[in-house]
XYZ file of C-alpha atoms in Angstrom:
229
model
C -51.031 -3.984 -57.723
C -47.228 -4.776 -58.184
C -47.188 -0.523 -57.379
C -49.732 -1.261 -54.198
C -47.166 -3.916 -52.649
C -43.748 -1.767 -53.668
C -45.374 0.688 -51.802
C -46.060 -1.704 -48.584
C -42.794 -2.990 -48.881
C -41.279 -0.105 -48.898
C -43.146 1.170 -45.918
C -42.028 -1.513 -43.752
C -38.311 -1.317 -44.998
C -38.607 2.312 -43.278
C -40.579 0.970 -40.252
C -38.012 -2.037 -39.471
C -34.961 1.100 -39.876
C -36.767 3.378 -37.432
C -37.355 0.522 -34.957
C -33.368 -0.367 -35.533
C -32.793 3.124 -34.494
C -34.842 3.570 -31.726
C -33.585 0.103 -30.049
C -29.368 1.521 -31.083
C -30.672 4.339 -29.129
C -32.259 2.794 -26.383
C -29.380 0.276 -26.191
C -26.702 3.615 -26.429
C -28.869 5.151 -23.184
C -28.614 1.840 -21.311
C -25.030 1.931 -21.514
C -24.456 5.039 -21.447
C -26.602 5.317 -17.619
C -24.819 1.764 -16.891
C -21.854 3.325 -17.346
C -22.645 6.687 -15.187
C -23.717 4.072 -12.349
C -20.335 1.991 -12.250
C -18.497 5.654 -11.342
C -21.250 6.374 -8.963
C -21.114 3.327 -7.349
C -17.083 2.331 -7.942
C -15.282 2.134 -4.378
C -12.836 4.692 -3.668
C -9.599 4.060 -4.264
C -7.465 2.994 -1.461
C -4.936 5.634 0.075
C -1.341 3.810 0.662
C 2.412 4.607 1.205
C 4.927 6.414 -0.926
C 4.984 3.989 -4.137
C 8.177 1.758 -3.816
C 10.473 1.467 -7.204
C 9.997 -1.015 -9.533
C 10.477 -4.402 -8.881
C 13.692 -4.446 -11.577
C 14.311 -1.486 -9.805
C 14.491 -2.993 -6.586
C 16.414 -6.160 -7.555
C 18.829 -3.539 -8.920
C 18.826 -2.229 -5.137
C 19.054 -5.032 -3.861
C 22.442 -6.177 -5.929
C 24.030 -3.162 -4.434
C 22.842 -4.000 -0.758
C 25.729 -5.117 1.753
C 25.649 -8.726 2.835
C 26.312 -9.127 6.018
C 25.424 -11.774 8.999
C 23.212 -9.585 11.134
C 24.393 -7.800 13.967
C 23.501 -7.818 17.707
C 20.584 -6.593 19.253
C 22.912 -5.580 22.182
C 22.081 -2.103 23.501
C 18.795 -1.780 21.500
C 15.478 0.263 22.231
C 13.242 1.751 20.919
C 13.699 4.860 22.406
C 16.609 5.157 20.601
C 14.249 6.090 17.677
C 12.449 8.536 19.014
C 8.828 8.170 17.688
C 5.835 9.349 17.025
C 7.634 13.129 16.252
C 4.745 16.295 15.426
C 4.322 16.565 11.801
C 2.511 19.861 11.952
C 0.668 21.242 14.211
C -0.926 18.696 16.977
C -0.574 16.271 14.113
C 1.988 13.491 14.793
C 3.705 10.737 12.526
C 0.891 8.403 14.029
C -2.140 10.121 12.790
C -0.359 11.707 9.342
C -0.384 7.884 8.389
C -3.767 7.073 9.388
C -4.813 10.098 7.446
C -2.986 9.243 4.560
C -3.778 5.341 4.524
C -7.595 5.170 4.923
C -10.771 6.405 3.515
C -12.978 9.274 4.468
C -10.921 10.146 7.838
C -12.722 12.259 9.915
C -10.147 13.790 12.650
C -10.697 16.077 15.761
C -9.418 18.999 17.096
C -6.094 17.050 18.486
C -5.700 15.320 14.983
C -6.776 12.101 16.428
C -8.849 9.953 13.928
C -12.245 9.331 14.774
C -14.138 7.977 12.081
C -13.196 6.156 8.756
C -12.176 2.928 7.078
C -8.939 1.766 6.516
C -8.108 -1.464 4.760
C -5.171 -3.272 5.923
C -2.595 -4.754 2.346
C -1.138 -7.379 4.953
C -4.398 -9.356 5.666
C -6.954 -8.015 3.673
C -9.075 -7.007 6.406
C -11.339 -3.398 6.491
C -11.110 -1.611 9.920
C -13.595 0.982 11.125
C -11.847 2.417 14.262
C -8.352 3.728 14.683
C -7.709 1.487 17.599
C -7.375 -1.567 15.041
C -4.726 -0.339 13.362
C -0.753 0.089 14.274
C 1.399 1.601 11.917
C 4.451 -0.747 10.700
C 7.446 0.083 10.223
C 8.195 -1.976 6.847
C 12.104 -2.380 8.035
C 11.244 -2.660 11.709
C 13.212 -0.272 14.433
C 15.506 -3.585 15.849
C 16.128 -4.826 12.550
C 17.898 -1.550 11.249
C 19.477 -1.591 14.404
C 20.827 -5.274 13.822
C 21.720 -3.559 9.854
C 23.628 -0.696 11.261
C 21.458 1.916 12.795
C 23.145 1.288 16.068
C 25.539 3.788 14.796
C 23.464 6.085 13.689
C 23.269 9.420 15.958
C 19.644 9.546 17.532
C 18.737 12.511 15.258
C 19.360 9.802 12.177
C 17.625 7.431 14.095
C 14.492 9.307 14.867
C 14.488 10.140 10.505
C 14.138 6.957 10.010
C 11.381 5.645 12.582
C 9.165 8.899 11.152
C 10.056 8.542 7.637
C 6.841 9.548 5.602
C 8.884 10.084 2.067
C 9.888 6.703 1.716
C 7.552 3.562 1.956
C 8.517 2.872 5.431
C 5.327 3.399 6.946
C 1.844 1.769 6.918
C -1.110 1.240 8.583
C -2.802 -2.055 8.845
C -3.992 -4.810 11.825
C -2.342 -4.114 14.962
C -2.101 -7.904 15.807
C -1.072 -8.709 12.041
C 1.920 -5.873 12.777
C 2.637 -7.680 16.526
C 3.183 -11.087 14.341
C 5.350 -9.737 12.602
C 7.702 -7.978 15.074
C 10.935 -7.286 13.970
C 11.129 -10.424 11.173
C 12.673 -9.993 7.968
C 11.419 -11.270 4.779
C 13.124 -14.494 5.599
C 10.854 -14.853 8.225
C 8.008 -12.581 7.638
C 6.171 -12.282 4.742
C 2.119 -10.365 4.659
C -0.273 -13.445 4.349
C -1.994 -11.751 1.508
C -0.057 -13.030 -1.261
C -0.891 -10.314 -3.757
C 1.159 -7.658 -1.772
C 4.359 -9.345 -0.963
C 6.167 -8.400 -4.566
C 4.727 -4.385 -3.413
C 6.182 -5.588 0.207
C 9.928 -6.410 -0.989
C 10.365 -3.361 -3.057
C 8.968 -1.567 -0.165
C 11.511 -3.041 1.711
C 14.449 -3.024 -0.566
C 13.933 0.838 -1.563
C 14.211 1.585 2.213
C 17.133 -0.207 3.172
C 18.960 1.189 -0.048
C 17.938 4.861 0.807
C 19.225 3.932 4.648
C 22.119 2.166 3.438
C 21.020 -0.842 5.762
C 22.935 -4.250 5.164
C 21.155 -7.431 4.667
C 22.121 -11.373 5.804
C 22.148 -14.009 2.916
C 18.819 -15.595 3.957
C 16.827 -12.304 3.746
C 18.477 -11.433 0.579
C 17.823 -15.159 -0.906
C 14.171 -14.186 0.422
C 13.896 -10.986 -1.423
C 15.161 -12.266 -4.633
C 12.971 -14.913 -4.460
C 9.794 -12.513 -4.009
C 11.363 -9.997 -6.560
C 11.749 -12.617 -9.404
C 8.412 -13.365 -9.160
C 6.798 -10.027 -9.569
């Protein structure tokens, strides 16, 4: 009898082992399918302006900027910063930025964005009509004028107003851009606090590249944001 019990016990052990093997196989397959499902349903990464310098580099750049009281707006006109200029074919700077910053953007034969989705980093809103978006000059044209651009040539101001190489242009909710106007970071920051570090890095990157000045309140505000990055 002891031999029978031993054989039965051995059989049960084998069956338990086989059951565990099957459960492991099922769990593994389920995990693989779940992972695949996540990959298939994950949102497309949002396109964005050129990546600004790091917070550490931005702090270094900020310290190197000339600190000076903001200049006068006398003589300023947006017409002195020609935009939007043709970039290629029928596409002007605005349409290039809309294509770059959106997801699944479709353009017609004249390069106008006719469909797509845009996430506004400043306020967290999502839009599906290009007409709901403005292209913001991170460092506003009037701000640049008061910070040194008044002494530039028209060609230099045109390059600044259409700068696709630096993080100077971004598609955002139109009325948010209009509320920002020509304010500097001492007066306005994105309501979406998660983007403020990036915004400060963008601002300093642009001002440093274009050798623009900062006033004391602006510099202090930027230091506060960058030190918290």
